[in-house]
Steps between C-alpha positions, in 0.01 A plus 500: 500500500539165670307175500510311831453126529495241777466122531788435262606182682176322418512603134868403472481170688154371408423680175194657661351770282554826685536860396878459462476238226169588332477881501856631551630361167244722322580823685733790429628657821810682616546274803376167628475474879492183709295512821688209648301340778509150354866392511562438874791746516727255318749700286527226235122480460490879477754498217308225318179702529671817376639299205150374425349849508778633278439222249126572491525879468556666161798736479439855619559797271689668784682215677507220243506163678649656816150598610421277798481631856425350839198709598416345837694275733555468871520268797243559774699483822226344709397228257579146615772434239684826578443566874787739582624838385842353419346224287287763323818694423681192367212400272475857375875517434500177299193587294614857434841379390348233274273755330779752446748238378232360266469847347163625623461858379343602835459318830219625727473375859156460660486710726607766749212443746290185543159512334377158608337499840356157573154442648656445843659848486853372444728618222660278236820703490503631143721789597840659512374719785293311754163599642679715762703680233822318593742433214543129436805308376349522148508880531867476593565262210360747247676793666832315481443394138410852389786655697772265374345394168587140598320192628603390848653151499249388762 
């Protein structure tokens, strides 16, 4: 099984008592998953948070200390700090690469179709296929990575 945590940045930076630093050290799980909505899509902060989770989690009987995964990440295209499909792709490329290079056992993108419709009826853009079913640049990024088994330079 897997244990999933979030809010690692606050625990790591401020010492706040969260699940990651109070409960996780006393668990025994195959995998430890980071639901990563608290690091502002900064690859260095992501790596620091993955390091922190790895340090908190006891070794797994199956995977040893190579038991950390990125369980949720993404860049909502229509959020103010992202704004465009190309920017969404670039953020996704950098974060995906950082997680893989760090050694995350699995990296799971959130998500194929947007699930966050705002009160005004507008989407946030959590997607790799937009609300009309059109493939986005993030779709093409993943297609290219899986086809070539390489990260695009940009």
